[in-house]
XYZ file of N, CA and C in Angstrom:
780
model
N -19.125 -132.224 -65.734
C -17.755 -132.328 -66.222
C -16.836 -132.779 -65.100
N -15.996 -133.745 -65.387
C -15.000 -134.210 -64.429
C -13.843 -133.216 -64.426
N -13.586 -132.585 -63.292
C -12.529 -131.577 -63.197
C -11.144 -132.184 -62.987
N -11.074 -133.486 -62.842
C -9.768 -134.133 -62.707
C -9.107 -133.891 -61.368
N -9.886 -133.662 -60.334
C -9.329 -133.372 -59.016
C -9.379 -134.563 -58.061
N -9.979 -135.655 -58.484
C -10.074 -136.835 -57.626
C -8.677 -137.330 -57.261
N -8.497 -137.592 -55.974
C -7.242 -138.127 -55.418
C -6.086 -137.144 -55.456
N -6.301 -135.928 -55.906
C -5.269 -134.904 -55.817
C -5.337 -134.274 -54.430
N -4.250 -133.687 -53.969
C -4.181 -133.132 -52.619
C -4.042 -131.621 -52.678
N -4.971 -130.942 -52.002
C -5.017 -129.484 -52.022
C -4.948 -128.954 -50.594
N -4.112 -127.955 -50.374
C -4.028 -127.258 -49.094
C -4.833 -125.967 -49.193
N -5.703 -125.741 -48.217
C -6.515 -124.518 -48.159
C -6.258 -123.849 -46.817
N -5.663 -122.672 -46.828
C -5.476 -121.963 -45.560
C -6.758 -121.220 -45.202
N -6.979 -121.029 -43.901
C -8.170 -120.316 -43.457
C -9.449 -121.027 -43.833
N -9.495 -122.337 -43.594
C -10.638 -123.123 -44.041
C -11.684 -123.413 -42.989
N -11.700 -122.663 -41.897
C -12.654 -122.969 -40.837
C -14.000 -122.275 -41.013
N -14.116 -121.381 -41.988
C -15.387 -120.684 -42.196
C -15.379 -120.014 -43.570
N -16.537 -119.474 -43.942
C -16.649 -118.638 -45.138
C -16.181 -119.295 -46.423
N -15.465 -118.527 -47.211
C -14.983 -118.995 -48.514
C -14.047 -120.184 -48.360
N -13.201 -120.158 -47.352
C -12.276 -121.269 -47.151
C -13.003 -122.575 -46.917
N -14.000 -122.560 -46.034
C -14.752 -123.773 -45.744
C -15.553 -124.219 -46.958
N -16.149 -123.285 -47.679
C -16.887 -123.646 -48.894
C -15.963 -124.298 -49.911
N -14.725 -123.829 -49.987
C -13.752 -124.418 -50.907
C -13.367 -125.830 -50.470
N -13.169 -126.013 -49.173
C -12.880 -127.348 -48.645
C -13.996 -128.316 -49.029
N -15.239 -127.913 -48.816
C -16.377 -128.780 -49.139
C -16.450 -129.095 -50.626
N -16.233 -128.076 -51.460
C -16.306 -128.275 -52.907
C -15.223 -129.240 -53.377
N -14.020 -129.111 -52.825
C -12.926 -130.007 -53.208
C -13.195 -131.441 -52.757
N -13.722 -131.600 -51.558
C -14.076 -132.947 -51.098
C -15.144 -133.557 -52.004
N -16.099 -132.739 -52.436
C -17.136 -133.225 -53.355
C -16.539 -133.692 -54.680
N -15.404 -133.104 -55.070
C -14.732 -133.498 -56.313
C -13.826 -134.709 -56.116
N -13.753 -135.217 -54.889
C -12.936 -136.397 -54.633
C -11.495 -136.105 -54.289
N -11.173 -134.837 -54.000
C -9.799 -134.473 -53.651
C -9.514 -134.775 -52.189
N -8.232 -134.948 -51.875
C -7.779 -134.925 -50.495
C -7.559 -133.462 -50.131
N -7.988 -133.058 -48.947
C -7.918 -131.647 -48.576
C -7.291 -131.502 -47.191
N -6.387 -130.551 -47.073
C -5.818 -130.172 -45.781
C -6.101 -128.701 -45.559
N -6.575 -128.370 -44.376
C -6.863 -126.975 -44.094
C -6.413 -126.614 -42.696
N -6.065 -125.345 -42.526
C -5.560 -124.876 -41.238
C -6.261 -123.582 -40.844
N -6.183 -123.287 -39.567
C -6.720 -122.058 -39.020
C -6.125 -121.841 -37.649
N -6.376 -120.675 -37.067
C -5.775 -120.354 -35.772
C -6.596 -120.846 -34.583
N -7.877 -121.162 -34.800
C -8.774 -121.516 -33.710
C -9.136 -122.996 -33.800
N -8.670 -123.783 -32.845
C -8.904 -125.225 -32.865
C -10.396 -125.551 -32.801
N -11.150 -124.799 -31.986
C -12.577 -125.054 -31.857
C -13.330 -124.837 -33.158
N -13.031 -123.736 -33.836
C -13.700 -123.454 -35.116
C -13.337 -124.504 -36.161
N -12.077 -124.937 -36.161
C -11.672 -125.983 -37.094
C -12.435 -127.268 -36.846
N -12.559 -127.641 -35.584
C -13.267 -128.870 -35.245
C -14.730 -128.795 -35.660
N -15.365 -127.646 -35.429
C -16.764 -127.489 -35.826
C -16.911 -127.522 -37.341
N -15.954 -126.932 -38.051
C -16.008 -126.932 -39.515
C -15.856 -128.334 -40.069
N -15.012 -129.136 -39.436
C -14.732 -130.484 -39.938
C -15.838 -131.476 -39.609
N -16.690 -131.140 -38.652
C -17.754 -132.054 -38.249
C -18.644 -132.392 -39.441
N -18.818 -133.673 -39.685
C -19.676 -134.116 -40.781
C -18.991 -134.221 -42.119
N -17.733 -133.775 -42.202
C -17.000 -133.895 -43.458
C -16.230 -135.215 -43.484
N -15.719 -135.574 -44.646
C -15.022 -136.840 -44.837
C -13.698 -136.830 -44.081
N -13.654 -137.507 -42.945
C -12.445 -137.524 -42.132
C -11.297 -138.296 -42.739
N -11.585 -139.153 -43.694
C -10.521 -139.925 -44.344
C -9.716 -139.042 -45.291
N -10.406 -138.158 -46.004
C -9.738 -137.327 -47.007
C -9.514 -135.901 -46.546
N -9.768 -135.625 -45.256
C -9.589 -134.281 -44.716
C -8.604 -134.298 -43.562
N -7.641 -133.391 -43.616
C -6.682 -133.193 -42.536
C -6.774 -131.747 -42.076
N -6.883 -131.522 -40.775
C -6.928 -130.159 -40.245
C -5.760 -129.952 -39.297
N -5.376 -128.697 -39.119
C -4.291 -128.373 -38.204
C -4.371 -126.927 -37.762
N -4.033 -126.682 -36.504
C -3.985 -125.321 -35.983
C -2.673 -124.694 -36.420
N -2.771 -123.564 -37.100
C -1.572 -122.952 -37.685
C -1.845 -121.493 -37.999
N -0.909 -120.628 -37.658
C -0.961 -119.209 -38.010
C -0.052 -119.013 -39.216
N -0.605 -118.531 -40.316
C 0.176 -118.425 -41.552
C 1.335 -117.444 -41.431
N 1.339 -116.615 -40.390
C 2.463 -115.703 -40.185
C 3.675 -116.400 -39.580
N 3.482 -117.613 -39.099
C 4.548 -118.387 -38.469
C 5.107 -119.375 -39.490
N 6.248 -119.040 -40.080
C 6.807 -119.850 -41.162
C 7.106 -121.276 -40.710
N 7.626 -121.440 -39.485
C 7.954 -122.786 -38.993
C 6.693 -123.629 -38.819
N 5.649 -123.023 -38.283
C 4.398 -123.752 -38.094
C 3.777 -124.133 -39.436
N 3.857 -123.247 -40.401
C 3.330 -123.533 -41.733
C 4.097 -124.684 -42.377
N 5.405 -124.675 -42.238
C 6.214 -125.750 -42.824
C 5.911 -127.093 -42.157
N 5.762 -127.067 -40.836
C 5.444 -128.305 -40.129
C 4.094 -128.866 -40.579
N 3.097 -127.987 -40.702
C 1.782 -128.419 -41.164
C 1.858 -128.968 -42.589
N 2.582 -128.282 -43.449
C 2.697 -128.703 -44.844
C 3.373 -130.064 -44.949
N 4.401 -130.293 -44.165
C 5.070 -131.594 -44.175
C 4.139 -132.701 -43.692
N 3.287 -132.392 -42.710
C 2.290 -133.365 -42.262
C 1.345 -133.738 -43.395
N 0.946 -132.737 -44.159
C 0.044 -132.978 -45.287
C 0.700 -133.910 -46.304
N 1.928 -133.588 -46.680
C 2.636 -134.398 -47.674
C 2.844 -135.823 -47.177
N 3.150 -135.982 -45.895
C 3.333 -137.323 -45.334
C 2.023 -138.105 -45.338
N 0.934 -137.429 -45.024
C -0.372 -138.094 -44.934
C -0.876 -138.529 -46.307
N -0.746 -137.641 -47.299
C -1.367 -137.904 -48.596
C -0.371 -138.226 -49.712
N 0.919 -138.147 -49.412
C 1.913 -138.536 -50.418
C 2.338 -137.428 -51.358
N 1.962 -136.195 -51.083
C 2.346 -135.074 -51.940
C 1.342 -133.951 -51.838
N 1.571 -132.882 -52.603
C 0.657 -131.735 -52.650
C 0.552 -131.275 -54.105
N -0.679 -131.108 -54.572
C -0.918 -130.712 -55.963
C -1.440 -129.288 -56.101
N -1.974 -128.738 -55.036
C -2.547 -127.396 -55.142
C -2.534 -126.679 -53.815
N -2.557 -125.360 -53.889
C -2.527 -124.509 -52.703
C -3.503 -123.357 -52.891
N -4.364 -123.164 -51.909
C -5.285 -122.023 -51.901
C -4.918 -121.144 -50.718
N -4.399 -119.957 -51.009
C -4.026 -119.000 -49.968
C -5.232 -118.117 -49.669
N -5.935 -118.484 -48.606
C -7.202 -117.825 -48.307
C -7.193 -117.068 -46.984
N -6.238 -117.356 -46.108
C -6.239 -116.728 -44.783
C -6.105 -115.213 -44.898
N -6.906 -114.493 -44.123
C -6.825 -113.032 -44.169
C -8.059 -112.395 -43.575
N -8.037 -111.078 -43.490
C -9.155 -110.326 -42.938
C -9.089 -108.901 -43.464
N -10.162 -108.150 -43.231
C -10.205 -106.748 -43.643
C -10.097 -105.852 -42.423
N -9.488 -104.687 -42.608
C -9.299 -103.731 -41.514
C -10.046 -102.445 -41.888
N -11.167 -102.214 -41.221
C -12.017 -101.070 -41.541
C -11.494 -99.813 -40.858
N -10.518 -99.167 -41.500
C -9.943 -97.936 -40.979
C -9.517 -97.040 -42.135
N -9.634 -95.735 -41.924
C -9.136 -94.770 -42.887
C -7.724 -94.337 -42.540
N -7.206 -93.391 -43.277
C -5.817 -92.963 -43.097
C -5.554 -92.432 -41.697
N -6.413 -91.548 -41.211
C -6.167 -90.910 -39.916
C -6.312 -91.880 -38.743
N -7.053 -92.951 -38.946
C -7.239 -93.931 -37.873
C -6.151 -95.006 -37.878
N -5.445 -95.156 -38.979
C -4.499 -96.262 -39.140
C -3.145 -95.911 -38.544
N -2.695 -96.727 -37.617
C -1.406 -96.520 -36.974
C -0.305 -97.232 -37.745
N 0.916 -96.956 -37.382
C 2.047 -97.659 -37.991
C 1.932 -99.154 -37.741
N 1.441 -99.535 -36.571
C 1.256 -100.956 -36.259
C 0.191 -101.578 -37.153
N -0.876 -100.826 -37.446
C -1.907 -101.326 -38.363
C -1.309 -101.650 -39.731
N -0.488 -100.746 -40.236
C 0.142 -100.970 -41.541
C 1.050 -102.189 -41.514
N 1.875 -102.294 -40.465
C 2.785 -103.441 -40.361
C 2.008 -104.752 -40.256
N 0.975 -104.768 -39.413
C 0.210 -105.991 -39.206
C -0.512 -106.418 -40.476
N -1.088 -105.452 -41.171
C -1.838 -105.766 -42.386
C -0.920 -106.312 -43.474
N 0.207 -105.655 -43.684
C 1.139 -106.105 -44.721
C 1.742 -107.459 -44.359
N 2.051 -107.650 -43.067
C 2.630 -108.936 -42.660
C 1.641 -110.078 -42.885
N 0.388 -109.866 -42.485
C -0.612 -110.915 -42.649
C -0.822 -111.256 -44.109
N -1.012 -110.250 -44.951
C -1.307 -110.515 -46.356
C -0.129 -111.186 -47.063
N 1.077 -110.672 -46.862
C 2.219 -111.228 -47.588
C 2.690 -112.549 -46.979
N 2.710 -112.656 -45.655
C 3.065 -113.933 -45.039
C 2.043 -115.006 -45.388
N 0.777 -114.586 -45.517
C -0.285 -115.528 -45.840
C -0.155 -116.149 -47.210
N 0.608 -115.524 -48.087
C 0.892 -116.093 -49.405
C 2.272 -116.748 -49.428
N 3.266 -116.032 -48.944
C 4.643 -116.491 -49.111
C 5.001 -117.674 -48.219
N 4.564 -117.679 -46.967
C 4.920 -118.807 -46.101
C 4.340 -120.132 -46.602
N 3.040 -120.207 -46.920
C 2.524 -121.467 -47.466
C 3.160 -121.842 -48.805
N 3.446 -120.847 -49.635
C 4.056 -121.144 -50.930
C 5.460 -121.715 -50.773
N 6.277 -121.081 -49.936
C 7.636 -121.587 -49.724
C 7.602 -123.012 -49.175
N 6.673 -123.290 -48.262
C 6.585 -124.621 -47.672
C 6.101 -125.661 -48.674
N 5.153 -125.275 -49.522
C 4.556 -126.235 -50.461
C 5.333 -126.380 -51.764
N 6.175 -125.432 -52.085
C 6.808 -125.408 -53.410
C 7.544 -126.697 -53.765
N 8.362 -127.277 -52.881
C 9.032 -128.533 -53.276
C 8.045 -129.645 -53.636
N 6.928 -129.694 -52.922
C 5.918 -130.714 -53.204
C 5.161 -130.394 -54.491
N 4.876 -129.121 -54.720
C 4.195 -128.726 -55.949
C 5.033 -129.057 -57.176
N 6.341 -128.866 -57.069
C 7.230 -129.182 -58.193
C 7.088 -130.647 -58.619
N 6.819 -131.515 -57.661
C 6.741 -132.944 -57.945
C 5.394 -133.352 -58.542
N 4.412 -132.433 -58.528
C 3.095 -132.724 -59.082
C 3.116 -132.569 -60.598
N 2.277 -133.343 -61.288
C 2.237 -133.229 -62.749
C 1.375 -132.051 -63.207
N 0.576 -131.469 -62.284
C -0.274 -130.326 -62.661
C -0.500 -129.439 -61.450
N 0.551 -128.785 -60.954
C 0.416 -127.972 -59.738
C -0.248 -126.625 -60.001
N -0.977 -126.149 -58.990
C -1.687 -124.881 -59.146
C -1.787 -124.165 -57.806
N -1.655 -122.836 -57.851
C -1.820 -121.986 -56.681
C -2.911 -120.965 -56.982
N -3.829 -120.791 -56.043
C -4.863 -119.756 -56.172
C -4.787 -118.855 -54.943
N -4.593 -117.567 -55.183
C -4.569 -116.579 -54.105
C -5.932 -115.893 -54.042
N -6.574 -116.024 -52.893
C -7.885 -115.392 -52.721
C -7.664 -113.933 -52.344
N -8.140 -113.046 -53.199
C -7.900 -111.624 -53.045
C -9.242 -110.896 -53.031
N -9.264 -109.630 -53.346
C -10.499 -108.849 -53.333
C -10.450 -107.789 -54.420
N -11.627 -107.338 -54.853
C -11.671 -106.278 -55.859
C -11.050 -104.996 -55.329
N -10.869 -104.902 -54.006
C -10.148 -103.771 -53.422
C -8.760 -103.620 -54.019
N -8.191 -104.719 -54.496
C -6.861 -104.669 -55.097
C -6.835 -103.788 -56.341
N -7.994 -103.665 -56.998
C -8.068 -102.916 -58.256
C -8.787 -101.579 -58.104
N -9.662 -101.469 -57.119
C -10.416 -100.227 -56.898
C -10.494 -99.970 -55.395
N -9.467 -99.352 -54.844
C -9.347 -99.198 -53.388
C -10.433 -98.323 -52.789
N -10.665 -98.570 -51.492
C -11.595 -97.758 -50.710
C -10.822 -97.083 -49.585
N -11.043 -95.785 -49.411
C -10.307 -95.046 -48.388
C -10.624 -95.548 -46.985
N -11.837 -96.076 -46.779
C -12.196 -96.575 -45.439
C -11.548 -97.921 -45.146
N -10.905 -98.501 -46.134
C -10.159 -99.755 -45.969
C -8.751 -99.544 -46.519
N -8.111 -98.482 -46.108
C -6.896 -98.045 -46.793
C -5.739 -99.025 -46.654
N -5.531 -99.598 -45.471
C -4.422 -100.545 -45.311
C -4.704 -101.836 -46.061
N -5.937 -102.316 -45.965
C -6.306 -103.552 -46.651
C -6.242 -103.379 -48.164
N -6.730 -102.244 -48.659
C -6.687 -101.985 -50.104
C -5.257 -102.011 -50.629
N -4.354 -101.340 -49.914
C -2.957 -101.291 -50.346
C -2.319 -102.674 -50.315
N -2.590 -103.424 -49.256
C -2.023 -104.770 -49.157
C -2.580 -105.685 -50.234
N -3.871 -105.569 -50.504
C -4.489 -106.393 -51.552
C -3.870 -106.098 -52.923
N -3.626 -104.828 -53.200
C -2.996 -104.465 -54.474
C -1.607 -105.074 -54.579
N -0.876 -105.053 -53.472
C 0.452 -105.654 -53.474
C 0.401 -107.140 -53.735
N -0.581 -107.830 -53.172
C -0.705 -109.277 -53.378
C -1.088 -109.591 -54.817
N -1.913 -108.749 -55.432
C -2.257 -108.971 -56.840
C -1.019 -108.825 -57.708
N -0.198 -107.823 -57.415
C 1.061 -107.635 -58.132
C 1.993 -108.822 -57.896
N 2.098 -109.252 -56.649
C 2.949 -110.395 -56.319
C 2.492 -111.646 -57.052
N 1.191 -111.859 -57.121
C 0.664 -113.053 -57.789
C 1.075 -113.084 -59.255
N 1.033 -111.924 -59.892
C 1.459 -111.849 -61.293
C 2.938 -112.191 -61.422
N 3.759 -111.662 -60.519
C 5.190 -111.969 -60.547
C 5.442 -113.449 -60.303
N 4.711 -114.031 -59.356
C 4.890 -115.445 -59.046
C 4.513 -116.332 -60.230
N 3.497 -115.924 -60.978
C 3.082 -116.740 -62.129
C 4.199 -116.849 -63.159
N 4.977 -115.781 -63.300
C 6.120 -115.819 -64.225
C 7.300 -116.565 -63.609
N 7.536 -116.320 -62.324
C 8.675 -116.930 -61.641
C 8.551 -118.450 -61.550
N 7.345 -118.928 -61.324
C 7.147 -120.356 -61.082
C 6.749 -121.144 -62.325
N 6.584 -120.453 -63.428
C 6.170 -121.133 -64.659
C 7.177 -122.200 -65.084
N 8.457 -121.957 -64.839
C 9.488 -122.935 -65.221
C 9.309 -124.257 -64.480
N 8.687 -124.197 -63.293
C 8.399 -125.413 -62.523
C 7.045 -126.001 -62.875
N 6.354 -125.375 -63.815
C 5.027 -125.857 -64.198
C 3.943 -125.478 -63.223
N 4.241 -124.566 -62.287
C 3.274 -124.172 -61.262
C 2.479 -122.961 -61.747
N 1.172 -123.133 -61.883
C 0.306 -122.022 -62.279
C -0.098 -121.219 -61.049
N -0.181 -119.902 -61.209
C -0.586 -119.016 -60.104
C -1.658 -118.054 -60.609
N -2.810 -118.080 -59.981
C -3.914 -117.206 -60.358
C -4.555 -116.598 -59.115
N -5.398 -115.595 -59.336
C -6.094 -114.919 -58.240
C -7.596 -114.947 -58.470
N -8.334 -115.009 -57.375
C -9.781 -114.808 -57.393
C -10.060 -113.583 -56.526
N -10.690 -112.574 -57.114
C -10.937 -111.314 -56.413
C -12.403 -111.212 -56.013
N -12.630 -111.157 -54.718
C -13.980 -111.164 -54.170
C -14.568 -109.768 -54.096
N -15.878 -109.727 -54.233
C -16.641 -108.548 -53.867
C -17.212 -108.768 -52.483
N -18.433 -108.318 -52.252
C -19.086 -108.521 -50.959
C -19.713 -109.906 -50.926
N -19.226 -110.743 -50.021
C -19.678 -112.120 -49.924
C -20.427 -112.306 -48.607
N -21.530 -113.016 -48.663
C -22.416 -113.188 -47.524
C -21.833 -114.216 -46.551
N -20.946 -113.754 -45.703
C -20.364 -114.595 -44.664
C -20.795 -114.045 -43.303
N -20.289 -114.581 -42.258
C -20.726 -114.218 -40.920
C -20.604 -112.751 -40.585
N -19.629 -112.057 -41.197
C -19.431 -110.653 -40.839
C -20.652 -109.801 -41.195
N -21.359 -110.138 -42.256
C -22.491 -109.314 -42.674
C -23.715 -109.582 -41.820
N -23.927 -110.828 -41.397
C -25.036 -111.090 -40.487
C -24.784 -110.407 -39.146
N -23.520 -110.359 -38.720
C -23.197 -109.661 -37.472
C -23.430 -108.165 -37.612
N -23.074 -107.601 -38.757
C -23.285 -106.165 -38.961
C -24.774 -105.841 -39.026
N -25.559 -106.742 -39.608
C -27.005 -106.530 -39.638
C -27.568 -106.530 -38.226
N -27.110 -107.458 -37.406
C -27.579 -107.514 -36.019
C -27.161 -106.263 -35.253
N -25.951 -105.797 -35.503
C -25.441 -104.618 -34.798
C -26.139 -103.341 -35.256
N -26.706 -103.361 -36.465
C -27.365 -102.163 -37.004
C -28.666 -101.845 -36.269
N -29.212 -102.814 -35.536
C -30.432 -102.614 -34.758
C -31.546 -102.042 -35.636
N -31.776 -102.718 -36.756
C -32.781 -102.286 -37.714
C -33.950 -103.250 -37.724
N -35.114 -102.737 -38.140
C -36.284 -103.607 -38.270
C -36.317 -104.305 -39.623
N -35.434 -103.936 -40.518
C -35.379 -104.575 -41.833
C -35.001 -106.039 -41.705
N -35.601 -106.871 -42.533
C -35.138 -108.253 -42.607
C -33.719 -108.265 -43.171
N -33.022 -109.353 -42.934
C -31.661 -109.443 -43.454
C -31.657 -109.347 -44.976
N -32.662 -109.939 -45.625
C -32.729 -109.917 -47.087
C -32.897 -108.481 -47.602
N -33.792 -107.704 -46.963
C -33.997 -106.316 -47.389
C -32.759 -105.467 -47.085
N -32.190 -105.676 -45.917
C -30.977 -104.937 -45.534
C -29.847 -105.225 -46.510
N -29.715 -106.507 -46.897
C -28.682 -106.910 -47.848
C -28.906 -106.273 -49.217
N -30.164 -106.208 -49.649
C -30.481 -105.607 -50.948
C -30.136 -104.119 -50.949
N -30.437 -103.411 -49.847
C -30.091 -101.990 -49.766
C -28.574 -101.799 -49.735
N -27.887 -102.694 -49.042
C -26.426 -102.636 -49.016
C -25.861 -102.822 -50.421
N -26.403 -103.793 -51.147
C -25.935 -104.053 -52.505
C -26.168 -102.840 -53.408
N -27.322 -102.200 -53.261
C -27.605 -101.011 -54.075
C -26.646 -99.884 -53.723
N -26.377 -99.705 -52.433
C -25.454 -98.654 -51.992
C -24.049 -98.879 -52.533
N -23.629 -100.140 -52.604
C -22.279 -100.453 -53.072
C -22.195 -100.606 -54.586
N -23.304 -100.498 -55.293
C -23.285 -100.572 -56.750
C -23.090 -101.966 -57.293
N -23.637 -102.964 -56.607
C -23.521 -104.348 -57.077
C -24.603 -104.596 -58.120
N -24.187 -104.876 -59.335
C -25.135 -104.981 -60.446
C -26.190 -106.061 -60.223
N -25.810 -107.191 -59.622
C -26.758 -108.283 -59.428
C -27.686 -108.069 -58.239
N -27.478 -106.991 -57.494
C -28.418 -106.612 -56.454
C -28.402 -107.455 -55.193
N -27.344 -108.178 -54.948
C -27.266 -109.003 -53.742
C -25.809 -109.267 -53.408
N -25.569 -109.796 -52.225
C -24.231 -110.252 -51.872
C -23.983 -111.622 -52.487
N -22.712 -111.956 -52.658
C -22.372 -113.265 -53.183
C -22.422 -114.321 -52.095
N -22.402 -115.567 -52.514
C -22.367 -116.689 -51.580
C -20.983 -117.336 -51.621
N -20.563 -117.870 -50.493
C -19.230 -118.453 -50.397
C -19.022 -119.553 -51.428
N -20.059 -120.346 -51.685
C -19.914 -121.443 -52.652
C -19.733 -120.932 -54.081
N -20.199 -119.710 -54.353
C -19.996 -119.138 -55.685
C -18.532 -118.779 -55.891
N -17.876 -118.356 -54.831
C -16.435 -118.094 -54.910
C -15.675 -119.410 -55.018
N -16.099 -120.394 -54.239
C -15.422 -121.696 -54.244
C -15.411 -122.304 -55.642
N -16.487 -122.114 -56.390
C -16.548 -122.656 -57.747
C -15.399 -122.131 -58.599
N -15.143 -120.831 -58.528
C -14.064 -120.243 -59.328
C -12.708 -120.766 -58.869
N -12.532 -120.905 -57.562
C -11.262 -121.407 -57.029
C -11.008 -122.832 -57.505
N -12.012 -123.673 -57.359
C -11.868 -125.082 -57.744
C -11.610 -125.213 -59.240
N -12.282 -124.389 -60.035
C -12.058 -124.433 -61.482
C -10.612 -124.100 -61.832
N -10.029 -123.112 -61.168
C -8.641 -122.742 -61.446
C -7.654 -123.796 -60.956
N -8.015 -124.534 -59.923
C -7.151 -125.615 -59.438
C -7.145 -126.812 -60.375
N -8.199 -126.958 -61.136
C -8.362 -128.134 -61.981
C -7.291 -128.220 -63.074
N -6.807 -129.421 -63.359
C -5.894 -129.598 -64.495
C -6.511 -129.156 -65.823
N -7.833 -129.070 -65.884
C -8.487 -128.604 -67.111
C -8.201 -127.123 -67.370
N -7.734 -126.401 -66.343
C -7.364 -124.992 -66.504
C -5.862 -124.860 -66.744
N -5.277 -125.846 -67.392
C -3.814 -125.957 -67.495
C -3.135 -124.843 -68.281
N -3.892 -124.040 -69.035
C -3.278 -122.944 -69.800
C -3.657 -121.584 -69.222
N -4.135 -121.589 -67.987
C -4.517 -120.341 -67.333
C -3.549 -120.071 -66.196
N -2.781 -119.004 -66.323
C -1.904 -118.572 -65.245
C -1.684 -117.067 -65.337
N -1.402 -116.464 -64.203
C -1.140 -115.024 -64.170
C -2.364 -114.165 -64.346
N -3.537 -114.719 -64.132
C -4.755 -113.938 -64.331
C -5.533 -113.827 -63.028
N -6.557 -112.989 -63.035
C -7.447 -112.875 -61.883
C -8.885 -112.913 -62.371
N -9.720 -113.564 -61.581
C -11.146 -113.662 -61.881
C -11.910 -112.911 -60.795
N -12.741 -111.960 -61.205
C -13.568 -111.228 -60.252
C -14.845 -112.014 -59.976
N -15.130 -112.271 -58.718
C -16.393 -112.881 -58.299
C -17.052 -111.861 -57.390
N -17.785 -110.930 -58.013
C -18.208 -109.741 -57.262
C -19.573 -109.221 -57.676
N -20.334 -109.978 -58.443
C -21.684 -109.556 -58.793
C -21.758 -108.329 -59.677
N -20.644 -107.983 -60.334
C -20.636 -106.833 -61.222
C -20.245 -105.541 -60.566
N -19.758 -105.596 -59.312
C -19.340 -104.348 -58.645
C -18.029 -103.831 -59.180
N -17.225 -104.710 -59.781
C -15.920 -104.301 -60.297
C -16.056 -103.297 -61.441
N -15.338 -102.198 -61.336
C -15.385 -101.162 -62.372
C -14.138 -101.161 -63.249
N -13.112 -101.911 -62.830
C -11.881 -101.958 -63.604
C -12.050 -102.882 -64.810
N -11.467 -102.496 -65.951
C -11.539 -103.373 -67.130
C -10.257 -104.173 -67.267
N -9.313 -104.041 -66.360
C -8.049 -104.765 -66.417
C -8.043 -105.899 -65.422
């Protein structure tokens, strides 16, 4: 099926690895122009190696810096003639419980999560308005719906972003801008291979991953792959999803227990 993304321009934040990079690759495969940013120039360069340099623009940018985000966004619009979609993917998890979390942890977590959505959106909004089928996808986590005490700051921030996404879908509907969320479960990115190495176990990574999945109650018995998340993101960006807004899609292998 042709998703109608050829020659459209999509901005993906945090595209130097994991889900962000998988999304960049999937969009390029669909014929889209893609711009992606990250904080580490070296990682960005390695991620871009071998990709289509004509239709890919990269830039070093911290999503917490509104001026830097606006400058990057303007570069994208100048290079490709506009912006049709935005994927807010930049972020991280903070493995701490209540007693370990400082006031600075709370401030940093909330600033990263909310700035990571609002700064790119404010910068891209004038360009999105000019698109005939604009779309925003906020990459979130199932933590937003079923929090974990060991990730207390991240869980709270994720819930706030899910609420914000719903509000934005109503606020921006008058401009024709759709806003949706993709909520991740456990995805097999670099952090899990590092944790396996740090565990100093004789188990193969595959066996260790299967035990982890069983412990976390993942119905499909394994971690997800970044490209499986990218598929959902790209589908929501497509003009074929033109009547979908204000919703969230769980990509979590059945770990989600919420029915809402």
